[in-house]
Amino acid sequence: MTQPPDRLYLLYHELRPARSDYSYVVETNQFEKHVDLFLKLRNEKTSVFYPEITFDDGHISNFEFALPILHSRAIKAWFFITVGWTGQKPGYMGWAELRALQGAGQQIGAHGWSHTLLTHCDQPQLQKELLKARLTLEDKLGTSITTMSLPGGRSNQRVLAACREAGYQQVFTSVPKAEPQPAGPAVGRLNIRGDMTLEWLTKLFQPESGVLSGLQRQHQIKATAKTLLGDRLYERLWALLNRHEPTTDAGEAAAHENPAHYQ
Ligand SMILES: [Zn+2]
């Protein structure tokens, strides 16, 4: 029996019909091209990696723009929802949209209650971010919720233990890595930014191109800096550095300045 291919989970946030300089936004027709590339890779089995699509935050564009593209190609994705924003925060999905996603066969998971970085939460806050988020989703959607993704990708041993205690069987991270099947309790993902071209994405699926290993090195350097400096100092430094280099990870800098938004 042949081994199933390793999965590469891609992480999207918001789609917009027009090009945006904000790096966490992907243009809708670009996304459509990405999905067609993923379909081709899946069908032709030309890569050692099998692409999977995930969305974080629960932006309304996931329903308006991503769902029709996925639906027309019979592709299932994961949608990780900031539960406290649902039907509350302008620009984000309400319960009707989430039920429609679910009804179309898409997979729903949690992305915390308020998008607070879980590493910054004390125990009662973790309870709300994890357990209240899961129970509310289950109650409103009438299904069991067993997956979640980490706001800002932040975690430590305490957070992972709290996720398990709150009933999540799988936690989707922002660690760029391929996942052998069946995936374990922590599932790595690759953040897709608006400036990543189709050519780049094609190379990502060719291990010999070195794109994935380059991302992994970059991630390791950032992780080391976060450990050495601590989260908050790292965020301030990153924001400061990016003011001088607006083209490098500007979205991430903006997101770190305002951790209640995006990754
Ligand atoms: Zn997020």
XYZ file of N, CA and C and ligand atoms in Angstrom:
790
model
N 0.851 -1.198 0.000
C 0.000 0.000 0.000
C 0.885 1.245 0.000
N 0.543 2.217 -0.851
C 1.373 3.427 -0.860
C 0.951 4.378 0.255
N 1.923 5.071 0.761
C 1.733 6.039 1.838
C 0.972 7.252 1.291
N -0.086 7.759 2.030
C -0.732 8.992 1.532
C 0.270 10.148 1.566
N 0.159 11.096 0.613
C 1.140 12.188 0.581
C 1.005 13.102 1.798
N 2.108 13.725 2.175
C 2.053 14.717 3.256
C 1.148 15.869 2.832
N 0.387 16.382 3.802
C -0.475 17.530 3.530
C 0.288 18.831 3.744
N 0.047 19.810 2.842
C 0.511 21.178 3.105
C -0.739 22.015 3.319
N -0.909 22.494 4.521
C -2.078 23.308 4.862
C -1.740 24.776 4.639
N -2.532 25.448 3.799
C -2.321 26.859 3.514
C -3.285 27.692 4.356
N -2.815 28.837 4.801
C -3.634 29.685 5.673
C -3.961 31.009 4.981
N -5.250 31.243 4.780
C -5.747 32.500 4.206
C -6.529 33.263 5.267
N -6.729 34.576 5.006
C -7.553 35.397 5.903
C -8.703 36.039 5.129
N -8.394 37.153 4.499
C -9.443 37.921 3.809
C -9.197 37.906 2.305
N -10.280 37.861 1.520
C -10.184 38.020 0.066
C -10.824 39.348 -0.313
N -10.272 39.994 -1.331
C -10.904 41.211 -1.876
C -10.845 41.154 -3.388
N -11.900 41.675 -4.044
C -11.905 41.657 -5.505
C -10.789 42.521 -6.105
N -10.380 43.574 -5.391
C -9.326 44.444 -5.925
C -8.025 44.196 -5.164
N -6.931 44.514 -5.817
C -5.629 44.332 -5.184
C -5.489 45.214 -3.951
N -4.846 44.675 -2.930
C -4.662 45.449 -1.710
C -3.197 45.394 -1.304
N -2.724 46.474 -0.700
C -1.339 46.483 -0.212
C -1.236 45.781 1.130
N -2.371 45.536 1.731
C -2.339 44.900 3.038
C -2.004 43.431 2.850
N -0.916 42.985 3.443
C -0.357 41.696 3.025
C -1.212 40.492 3.405
N -2.167 40.665 4.321
C -3.010 39.516 4.680
C -4.241 39.385 3.784
N -4.350 40.277 2.817
C -5.473 40.212 1.879
C -4.990 39.576 0.579
N -5.745 38.596 0.087
C -5.440 37.980 -1.206
C -6.563 38.372 -2.169
N -6.160 38.760 -3.370
C -7.139 39.167 -4.385
C -7.969 37.945 -4.797
N -9.272 38.170 -4.986
C -10.176 37.046 -5.264
C -9.746 36.231 -6.485
N -9.386 36.912 -7.577
C -9.042 36.108 -8.767
C -7.698 35.398 -8.612
N -6.837 35.921 -7.736
C -5.608 35.190 -7.400
C -5.956 33.904 -6.644
N -6.881 34.073 -5.685
C -7.296 32.910 -4.903
C -7.872 31.826 -5.817
N -8.653 32.277 -6.788
C -9.246 31.322 -7.729
C -8.138 30.550 -8.479
N -7.099 31.278 -8.848
C -5.961 30.620 -9.527
C -5.254 29.656 -8.575
N -5.136 30.056 -7.305
C -4.526 29.153 -6.320
C -5.328 27.853 -6.242
N -6.656 28.008 -6.146
C -7.511 26.821 -5.996
C -7.370 25.905 -7.215
N -7.286 26.498 -8.399
C -7.113 25.675 -9.605
C -5.767 24.957 -9.600
N -4.748 25.649 -9.102
C -3.438 24.996 -8.974
C -3.530 23.819 -7.989
N -4.224 24.038 -6.866
C -4.342 22.966 -5.865
C -5.091 21.764 -6.437
N -6.133 22.063 -7.208
C -6.905 20.975 -7.840
C -6.013 20.159 -8.766
N -5.233 20.872 -9.553
C -4.328 20.225 -10.506
C -3.317 19.355 -9.739
N -2.743 19.914 -8.684
C -1.760 19.156 -7.893
C -2.390 17.910 -7.280
N -3.637 18.067 -6.816
C -4.325 16.918 -6.216
C -4.593 15.847 -7.260
N -5.090 16.287 -8.430
C -5.498 15.315 -9.447
C -4.322 14.651 -10.141
N -3.317 15.461 -10.437
C -2.208 14.913 -11.231
C -1.153 14.253 -10.355
N -1.263 14.470 -9.065
C -0.309 13.868 -8.102
C 1.137 14.128 -8.511
N 1.398 15.344 -8.977
C 2.749 15.667 -9.446
C 3.643 16.168 -8.309
N 3.039 16.460 -7.153
C 3.842 16.929 -6.024
C 3.816 15.869 -4.929
N 4.859 15.871 -4.101
C 4.833 14.955 -2.951
C 3.894 15.508 -1.871
N 3.445 16.759 -2.047
C 2.549 17.390 -1.068
C 1.125 17.487 -1.618
N 0.177 17.301 -0.710
C -1.249 17.415 -1.059
C -1.784 18.706 -0.423
N -2.274 19.663 -1.238
C -2.676 20.959 -0.669
C -4.025 20.921 0.055
N -4.083 21.633 1.167
C -5.330 21.808 1.928
C -5.493 23.301 2.213
N -6.740 23.773 2.224
C -7.015 25.212 2.394
C -7.645 25.479 3.758
N -7.124 26.480 4.462
C -7.761 26.916 5.708
C -7.904 28.436 5.700
N -8.912 28.913 6.419
C -9.128 30.354 6.601
C -9.210 30.651 8.097
N -8.575 31.724 8.537
C -8.688 32.166 9.925
C -9.495 33.455 10.023
N -10.135 33.665 11.149
C -10.785 34.909 11.581
C -12.294 34.960 11.318
N -12.761 34.373 10.201
C -14.202 34.415 9.915
C -14.636 35.663 9.161
N -13.737 36.199 8.318
C -14.080 37.400 7.547
C -15.237 37.113 6.582
N -16.074 38.113 6.364
C -17.258 37.952 5.507
C -16.886 37.537 4.076
N -15.691 37.937 3.639
C -15.247 37.571 2.283
C -15.078 36.053 2.136
N -14.914 35.341 3.244
C -14.812 33.877 3.181
C -16.105 33.310 2.623
N -17.210 33.903 3.055
C -18.525 33.465 2.584
C -18.820 34.027 1.195
N -18.574 35.339 1.035
C -18.971 36.005 -0.222
C -18.137 35.560 -1.425
N -16.827 35.453 -1.229
C -15.941 35.201 -2.373
C -15.328 33.799 -2.390
N -14.920 33.311 -1.218
C -14.230 32.007 -1.221
C -15.210 30.854 -1.435
N -16.345 30.907 -0.750
C -17.281 29.781 -0.829
C -17.715 29.450 -2.263
N -18.124 30.453 -3.078
C -18.533 30.089 -4.451
C -17.409 29.435 -5.255
N -16.185 29.891 -5.045
C -15.043 29.321 -5.774
C -14.805 27.871 -5.325
N -14.859 27.652 -4.034
C -14.631 26.299 -3.506
C -15.774 25.372 -3.913
N -16.981 25.897 -3.790
C -18.173 25.097 -4.058
C -18.211 24.630 -5.516
N -17.881 25.548 -6.436
C -17.956 25.199 -7.861
C -16.934 24.125 -8.222
N -15.929 23.943 -7.391
C -14.895 22.930 -7.669
C -14.965 21.760 -6.691
N -16.010 21.760 -5.882
C -16.223 20.680 -4.894
C -15.012 20.494 -3.977
N -14.441 21.614 -3.522
C -13.300 21.547 -2.597
C -13.770 21.945 -1.202
N -13.308 21.175 -0.234
C -13.631 21.499 1.155
C -12.444 22.186 1.802
N -12.752 23.222 2.572
C -11.703 23.926 3.308
C -12.088 23.955 4.781
N -11.162 24.409 5.615
C -11.469 24.642 7.026
C -11.657 26.131 7.243
N -12.646 26.486 8.038
C -12.876 27.893 8.402
C -12.815 28.000 9.924
N -11.819 28.715 10.410
C -11.648 28.876 11.856
C -12.191 30.246 12.263
N -13.151 30.220 13.167
C -13.992 31.376 13.437
C -13.662 32.030 14.781
N -13.514 33.358 14.775
C -13.407 34.109 16.026
C -14.841 34.257 16.545
N -15.191 33.408 17.494
C -16.614 33.188 17.800
C -17.298 34.439 18.358
N -16.605 35.195 19.187
C -17.199 36.404 19.763
C -17.444 37.516 18.733
N -16.841 37.409 17.559
C -17.044 38.412 16.511
C -18.257 38.067 15.646
N -18.720 36.806 15.744
C -19.772 36.332 14.840
C -21.079 37.095 15.056
N -21.523 37.762 13.991
C -22.752 38.550 14.069
C -22.590 39.816 14.896
N -21.381 40.121 15.327
C -21.127 41.280 16.181
C -20.222 42.298 15.525
N -19.179 41.823 14.891
C -18.173 42.745 14.380
C -18.397 42.980 12.895
N -18.501 44.255 12.492
C -18.716 44.532 11.068
C -17.592 43.929 10.222
N -17.973 43.347 9.086
C -16.962 42.762 8.199
C -16.728 41.281 8.451
N -17.380 40.749 9.477
C -17.200 39.326 9.793
C -18.523 38.583 9.655
N -18.435 37.262 9.484
C -19.639 36.486 9.223
C -20.568 36.439 10.432
N -21.840 36.274 10.131
C -22.839 36.040 11.165
C -23.192 34.554 11.162
N -24.178 34.186 12.019
C -24.529 32.767 12.131
C -25.151 32.227 10.849
N -25.884 33.056 10.124
C -26.503 32.578 8.873
C -25.413 32.170 7.875
N -24.369 32.978 7.785
C -23.282 32.657 6.850
C -22.546 31.381 7.290
N -22.330 31.262 8.605
C -21.633 30.056 9.093
C -22.457 28.805 8.836
N -23.777 28.928 9.023
C -24.636 27.761 8.750
C -24.612 27.418 7.257
N -24.547 28.456 6.422
C -24.484 28.205 4.973
C -23.169 27.521 4.606
N -22.079 27.937 5.215
C -20.785 27.277 4.970
C -20.866 25.806 5.365
N -21.410 25.608 6.549
C -21.526 24.247 7.070
C -22.433 23.396 6.176
N -23.547 24.015 5.761
C -24.506 23.319 4.897
C -23.896 22.941 3.555
N -22.891 23.730 3.127
C -22.229 23.449 1.842
C -21.117 22.420 2.014
N -21.003 21.848 3.218
C -20.017 20.788 3.442
C -18.649 21.280 3.881
N -18.533 22.594 4.132
C -17.251 23.126 4.600
C -17.064 22.808 6.085
N -15.809 22.812 6.527
C -15.509 22.411 7.898
C -15.258 23.631 8.782
N -15.899 23.632 9.942
C -15.809 24.784 10.836
C -15.022 24.412 12.086
N -14.126 25.308 12.480
C -13.399 25.161 13.737
C -13.392 26.501 14.456
N -12.794 26.534 15.636
C -12.762 27.775 16.426
C -11.421 28.486 16.266
N -11.454 29.799 16.475
C -10.228 30.616 16.438
C -10.267 31.553 17.644
N -10.677 30.971 18.781
C -10.798 31.749 20.016
C -12.105 32.511 20.075
N -12.309 33.223 21.180
C -13.522 34.018 21.348
C -13.310 35.453 20.864
N -12.203 36.062 21.286
C -12.004 37.495 20.994
C -10.712 37.772 20.239
N -10.041 36.722 19.776
C -8.757 36.835 19.076
C -7.622 37.330 19.977
N -7.796 37.236 21.281
C -6.691 37.549 22.188
C -5.624 36.458 22.030
N -4.353 36.873 22.006
C -3.288 35.871 21.899
C -3.353 34.982 23.139
N -3.420 33.675 22.925
C -3.673 32.760 24.045
C -2.515 32.733 25.044
N -1.316 33.046 24.560
C -0.152 33.074 25.463
C -0.262 34.233 26.467
N -1.128 35.214 26.175
C -1.301 36.361 27.071
C -2.463 36.160 28.050
N -3.137 35.009 27.967
C -4.351 34.790 28.779
C -4.033 34.078 30.090
N -4.751 34.484 31.173
C -4.681 33.688 32.402
C -5.708 32.550 32.286
N -5.822 31.712 33.320
C -6.672 30.527 33.208
C -8.140 30.854 32.912
N -8.763 31.830 33.660
C -10.170 32.135 33.346
C -10.354 32.665 31.913
N -9.376 33.442 31.442
C -9.472 33.945 30.064
C -9.343 32.796 29.059
N -8.447 31.859 29.338
C -8.284 30.700 28.443
C -9.587 29.914 28.350
N -10.250 29.802 29.499
C -11.526 29.096 29.566
C -12.527 29.716 28.597
N -12.597 31.053 28.608
C -13.532 31.763 27.733
C -13.103 31.628 26.264
N -11.835 31.864 26.023
C -11.344 31.835 24.640
C -11.506 30.452 24.006
N -11.389 29.411 24.831
C -11.387 28.054 24.270
C -12.718 27.336 24.470
N -13.150 27.238 25.731
C -14.341 26.437 26.007
C -15.620 27.157 25.563
N -15.745 28.436 25.932
C -16.950 29.184 25.529
C -17.048 29.237 24.000
N -15.900 29.407 23.345
C -15.900 29.440 21.872
C -16.427 28.124 21.308
N -15.923 27.014 21.854
C -16.343 25.709 21.317
C -17.828 25.444 21.585
N -18.253 25.685 22.836
C -19.645 25.373 23.190
C -20.628 26.246 22.418
N -20.256 27.515 22.196
C -21.152 28.411 21.449
C -21.276 27.953 19.998
N -20.148 27.611 19.386
C -20.199 27.106 18.003
C -21.051 25.838 17.930
N -20.846 24.947 18.878
C -21.600 23.684 18.866
C -23.087 23.936 19.027
N -23.396 24.859 19.929
C -24.795 25.185 20.190
C -25.467 25.804 18.968
N -24.793 26.761 18.345
C -25.389 27.494 17.215
C -25.404 26.667 15.934
N -24.424 25.779 15.772
C -24.336 25.032 14.520
C -24.846 23.597 14.652
N -25.068 23.165 15.893
C -25.612 21.823 16.107
C -24.689 20.710 15.650
N -23.395 20.915 15.828
C -22.434 19.894 15.417
C -21.287 19.893 16.412
N -20.500 18.815 16.438
C -19.394 18.845 17.393
C -18.185 19.542 16.755
N -17.518 20.347 17.552
C -16.366 21.141 17.084
C -15.125 20.574 17.772
N -14.182 20.097 16.988
C -13.012 19.428 17.581
C -11.686 20.040 17.130
N -11.768 21.074 16.286
C -10.531 21.696 15.804
C -10.534 23.187 16.105
N -9.336 23.722 16.271
C -9.210 25.169 16.454
C -7.890 25.628 15.843
N -7.774 26.927 15.600
C -6.485 27.475 15.180
C -6.099 28.585 16.141
N -4.808 28.752 16.308
C -4.272 29.662 17.327
C -4.256 31.100 16.824
N -4.929 32.044 17.517
C -4.820 33.462 17.128
C -3.346 33.896 17.142
N -2.918 34.512 16.040
C -1.528 34.953 15.949
C -0.529 33.808 15.957
N -1.039 32.576 15.876
C -0.146 31.415 15.872
C 0.573 31.176 17.196
N 0.175 31.926 18.242
C 0.944 31.873 19.495
C 0.510 30.724 20.396
N 1.488 29.979 20.884
C 1.161 28.922 21.840
C 2.379 28.590 22.686
N 2.129 27.871 23.756
C 3.178 27.277 24.581
C 2.556 26.017 25.197
N 3.291 25.345 26.049
C 2.787 24.086 26.602
C 1.476 24.286 27.367
N 1.403 25.408 28.120
C 0.206 25.693 28.927
C -1.022 25.876 28.024
N -0.827 26.606 26.924
C -1.927 26.854 25.983
C -2.364 25.540 25.326
N -1.402 24.731 24.918
C -1.753 23.476 24.250
C -2.503 22.536 25.202
N -2.086 22.537 26.476
C -2.795 21.706 27.463
C -4.219 22.214 27.646
N -4.382 23.537 27.690
C -5.722 24.127 27.836
C -6.599 23.789 26.631
N -6.020 23.763 25.444
C -6.779 23.408 24.235
C -7.301 21.972 24.351
N -6.434 21.081 24.800
C -6.840 19.672 24.963
C -7.965 19.572 25.994
N -7.775 20.275 27.133
C -8.784 20.238 28.196
C -10.124 20.786 27.727
N -10.081 21.772 26.829
C -11.325 22.386 26.338
C -11.981 21.543 25.246
N -11.394 20.392 24.929
C -12.058 19.451 24.025
C -11.616 19.514 22.569
N -10.512 20.194 22.290
C -10.030 20.249 20.904
C -9.057 19.098 20.657
N -9.339 18.341 19.590
C -8.466 17.212 19.260
C -7.304 17.619 18.376
N -7.518 18.696 17.611
C -6.443 19.178 16.743
C -6.334 20.695 16.830
N -5.091 21.159 16.926
C -4.814 22.594 16.981
C -3.993 22.955 15.745
N -4.520 23.887 14.946
C -3.817 24.323 13.742
C -2.935 25.508 14.102
N -1.647 25.401 13.759
C -0.660 26.394 14.163
C -0.277 27.257 12.957
N 0.744 28.085 13.120
C 1.313 28.816 11.977
C 2.763 28.395 11.772
N 3.079 27.162 12.147
C 4.431 26.645 11.920
C 4.462 26.053 10.508
N 5.319 26.609 9.631
C 5.291 26.125 8.238
C 5.935 24.752 8.104
N 5.115 23.737 7.961
C 5.651 22.389 7.757
C 4.620 21.509 7.072
N 5.121 20.485 6.401
C 4.228 19.505 5.785
C 3.832 18.507 6.862
N 2.622 17.987 6.754
C 2.106 17.081 7.783
C 1.901 15.675 7.224
N 2.659 14.692 7.748
C 2.392 13.303 7.358
C 0.994 12.910 7.831
N 0.373 11.964 7.146
C -0.983 11.536 7.501
C -0.976 10.233 8.281
N -1.837 10.025 9.251
C -2.775 11.030 9.765
C -2.050 12.086 10.586
N -2.556 13.339 10.494
C -1.905 14.453 11.188
C -2.024 14.256 12.701
N -1.059 14.752 13.439
C -1.062 14.663 14.899
C -1.918 15.757 15.516
N -1.800 15.989 16.835
C -2.631 16.986 17.504
C -2.277 18.433 17.131
N -1.062 18.698 16.656
C -0.700 20.054 16.206
C -0.441 20.008 14.708
N -1.169 20.846 13.973
C -1.099 20.809 12.508
C -0.457 22.097 12.004
N 0.686 21.985 11.338
C 1.381 23.166 10.826
C 0.688 23.750 9.608
N 0.886 25.054 9.407
C 0.286 25.724 8.238
C 1.224 26.789 7.686
N 0.977 27.150 6.427
C 1.757 28.207 5.780
C 0.864 29.397 5.501
N 1.293 30.539 6.016
C 0.542 31.767 5.852
C 0.671 32.276 4.414
N -0.451 32.475 3.728
C -0.402 32.963 2.346
C -0.696 34.464 2.336
N 0.259 35.226 1.803
C 0.094 36.679 1.727
C -0.234 37.098 0.296
N -0.776 38.311 0.196
C -1.223 38.817 -1.101
C -0.111 38.958 -2.126
N 1.132 39.118 -1.648
C 2.236 39.336 -2.601
C 2.905 38.033 -3.039
N 2.366 36.907 -2.625
C 2.944 35.631 -3.051
C 2.362 35.265 -4.413
N 3.225 35.115 -5.388
C 2.743 34.899 -6.755
C 2.402 33.427 -6.981
N 1.698 33.199 -8.086
C 1.328 31.830 -8.455
C 2.596 31.004 -8.724
N 3.577 31.687 -9.274
C 4.859 31.036 -9.554
C 5.512 30.559 -8.249
N 5.475 31.437 -7.269
C 6.042 31.108 -5.947
C 5.304 29.909 -5.338
N 3.965 29.960 -5.459
C 3.135 28.905 -4.888
C 3.419 27.562 -5.580
N 3.621 27.626 -6.890
C 3.942 26.413 -7.646
C 5.256 25.818 -7.131
N 6.228 26.706 -6.896
C 7.540 26.237 -6.400
C 7.436 25.648 -4.992
N 6.523 26.220 -4.205
C 6.335 25.729 -2.840
C 6.055 24.225 -2.830
N 5.350 23.774 -3.861
C 4.970 22.358 -3.930
C 6.058 21.476 -4.552
N 7.197 22.099 -4.857
C 8.350 21.316 -5.345
C 9.429 21.389 -4.266
N 9.557 20.359 -3.447
C 10.493 20.422 -2.317
C 11.911 20.794 -2.738
N 12.307 20.372 -3.956
C 13.687 20.637 -4.399
C 13.921 22.134 -4.667
N 12.828 22.931 -4.775
C 12.988 24.374 -5.013
C 13.534 25.085 -3.775
N 13.386 24.477 -2.605
C 13.903 25.085 -1.370
C 12.985 26.143 -0.784
N 11.803 26.380 -1.379
C 10.899 27.413 -0.868
C 10.415 27.062 0.541
N 9.966 25.831 0.717
C 9.458 25.424 2.031
C 10.574 25.455 3.084
N 11.740 24.947 2.732
C 12.823 24.944 3.726
C 13.252 26.373 4.052
N 13.168 27.296 3.069
C 13.469 28.714 3.332
C 12.481 29.302 4.326
N 11.197 28.990 4.145
C 10.160 29.480 5.070
C 10.403 28.931 6.473
N 10.837 27.684 6.523
C 11.072 27.054 7.826
C 12.244 27.716 8.549
N 13.273 28.064 7.798
C 14.423 28.751 8.410
C 13.992 30.100 8.951
N 13.215 30.833 8.123
C 12.716 32.165 8.511
C 11.881 32.075 9.794
N 11.018 31.051 9.838
C 10.152 30.860 10.999
C 10.999 30.580 12.239
N 12.032 29.780 12.073
C 12.906 29.418 13.193
C 13.587 30.661 13.758
N 14.031 31.544 12.874
C 14.709 32.774 13.315
C 13.729 33.637 14.114
N 12.496 33.777 13.592
C 11.485 34.576 14.302
C 11.156 33.951 15.655
N 11.021 32.621 15.677
C 10.670 31.929 16.929
C 11.773 32.136 17.964
N 13.012 32.072 17.518
C 14.137 32.275 18.435
C 14.120 33.707 18.973
N 13.864 34.673 18.072
C 13.818 36.080 18.499
C 12.712 36.292 19.527
N 11.554 35.647 19.307
C 10.431 35.793 20.245
C 10.811 35.228 21.615
N 11.497 34.091 21.607
C 11.901 33.473 22.872
C 12.909 34.363 23.597
N 13.862 34.890 22.851
C 14.909 35.694 23.482
C 14.375 37.029 23.982
N 13.517 37.656 23.185
C 13.066 39.016 23.510
C 11.777 39.030 24.327
N 11.007 37.957 24.259
C 9.654 37.966 24.831
C 8.712 38.526 23.785
N 7.446 38.103 23.855
C 6.435 38.465 22.861
C 6.316 39.962 22.607
N 6.172 40.709 23.700
C 5.827 42.133 23.548
C 6.984 42.950 22.983
N 8.194 42.677 23.475
C 9.351 43.397 22.969
C 9.578 43.051 21.502
N 9.385 41.759 21.172
C 9.525 41.307 19.788
C 8.560 42.077 18.882
N 7.308 42.195 19.332
C 6.297 42.896 18.533
C 6.681 44.354 18.296
N 7.179 45.010 19.341
C 7.558 46.426 19.205
C 8.735 46.581 18.252
N 9.696 45.682 18.391
C 10.879 45.731 17.545
C 10.509 45.469 16.090
N 9.638 44.470 15.891
C 9.199 44.096 14.539
C 8.487 45.276 13.872
N 7.624 45.926 14.633
C 6.877 47.077 14.107
C 7.849 48.198 13.739
N 8.830 48.419 14.586
C 9.818 49.473 14.372
C 10.643 49.190 13.117
N 11.121 47.950 12.998
C 11.931 47.576 11.835
C 11.131 47.705 10.551
N 9.858 47.342 10.631
C 9.038 47.348 9.428
C 8.602 48.726 8.985
N 8.712 49.698 9.872
C 8.434 51.076 9.460
C 9.485 51.530 8.459
N 10.716 50.988 8.623
C 11.791 51.360 7.702
C 11.783 50.509 6.452
N 11.176 49.355 6.537
C 11.118 48.452 5.388
C 9.661 48.068 5.141
N 8.887 48.999 4.587
C 7.442 48.766 4.498
C 7.057 47.560 3.643
N 7.976 47.077 2.819
C 7.587 45.954 1.964
C 7.756 44.601 2.651
N 8.482 44.567 3.760
C 8.707 43.269 4.421
C 7.695 43.051 5.529
N 6.839 42.097 5.321
C 5.936 41.686 6.397
C 5.198 42.830 7.060
N 4.834 43.836 6.260
C 4.164 45.002 6.847
C 2.865 44.607 7.532
N 2.180 43.656 6.928
C 0.916 43.200 7.515
C 1.126 42.596 8.878
N 2.208 41.822 8.969
C 2.482 41.181 10.239
C 2.814 42.235 11.290
N 3.558 43.258 10.872
C 3.893 44.331 11.808
C 2.617 45.009 12.282
N 1.738 45.330 11.324
C 0.475 45.992 11.672
C -0.337 45.089 12.599
N -0.330 43.801 12.274
C -1.112 42.862 13.084
C -0.552 42.786 14.496
N 0.778 42.834 14.602
C 1.378 42.741 15.924
C 1.116 44.002 16.733
N 1.006 45.132 16.039
C 0.683 46.353 16.761
C -0.757 46.297 17.264
N -1.556 45.562 16.548
C -2.958 45.411 16.940
C -3.283 43.923 16.943
N -2.911 43.234 18.037
C -3.043 41.771 18.024
C -4.485 41.287 17.973
N -5.452 42.194 18.159
C -6.848 41.758 18.074
C -7.286 41.601 16.635
N -6.336 41.688 15.705
C -6.679 41.605 14.302
C -5.737 40.647 13.611
N -6.222 39.905 12.708
C -5.413 39.000 11.898
C -4.494 38.123 12.709
N -3.459 37.628 12.027
C -2.525 36.673 12.655
C -1.513 37.375 13.509
Zn -6.469 35.319 13.335
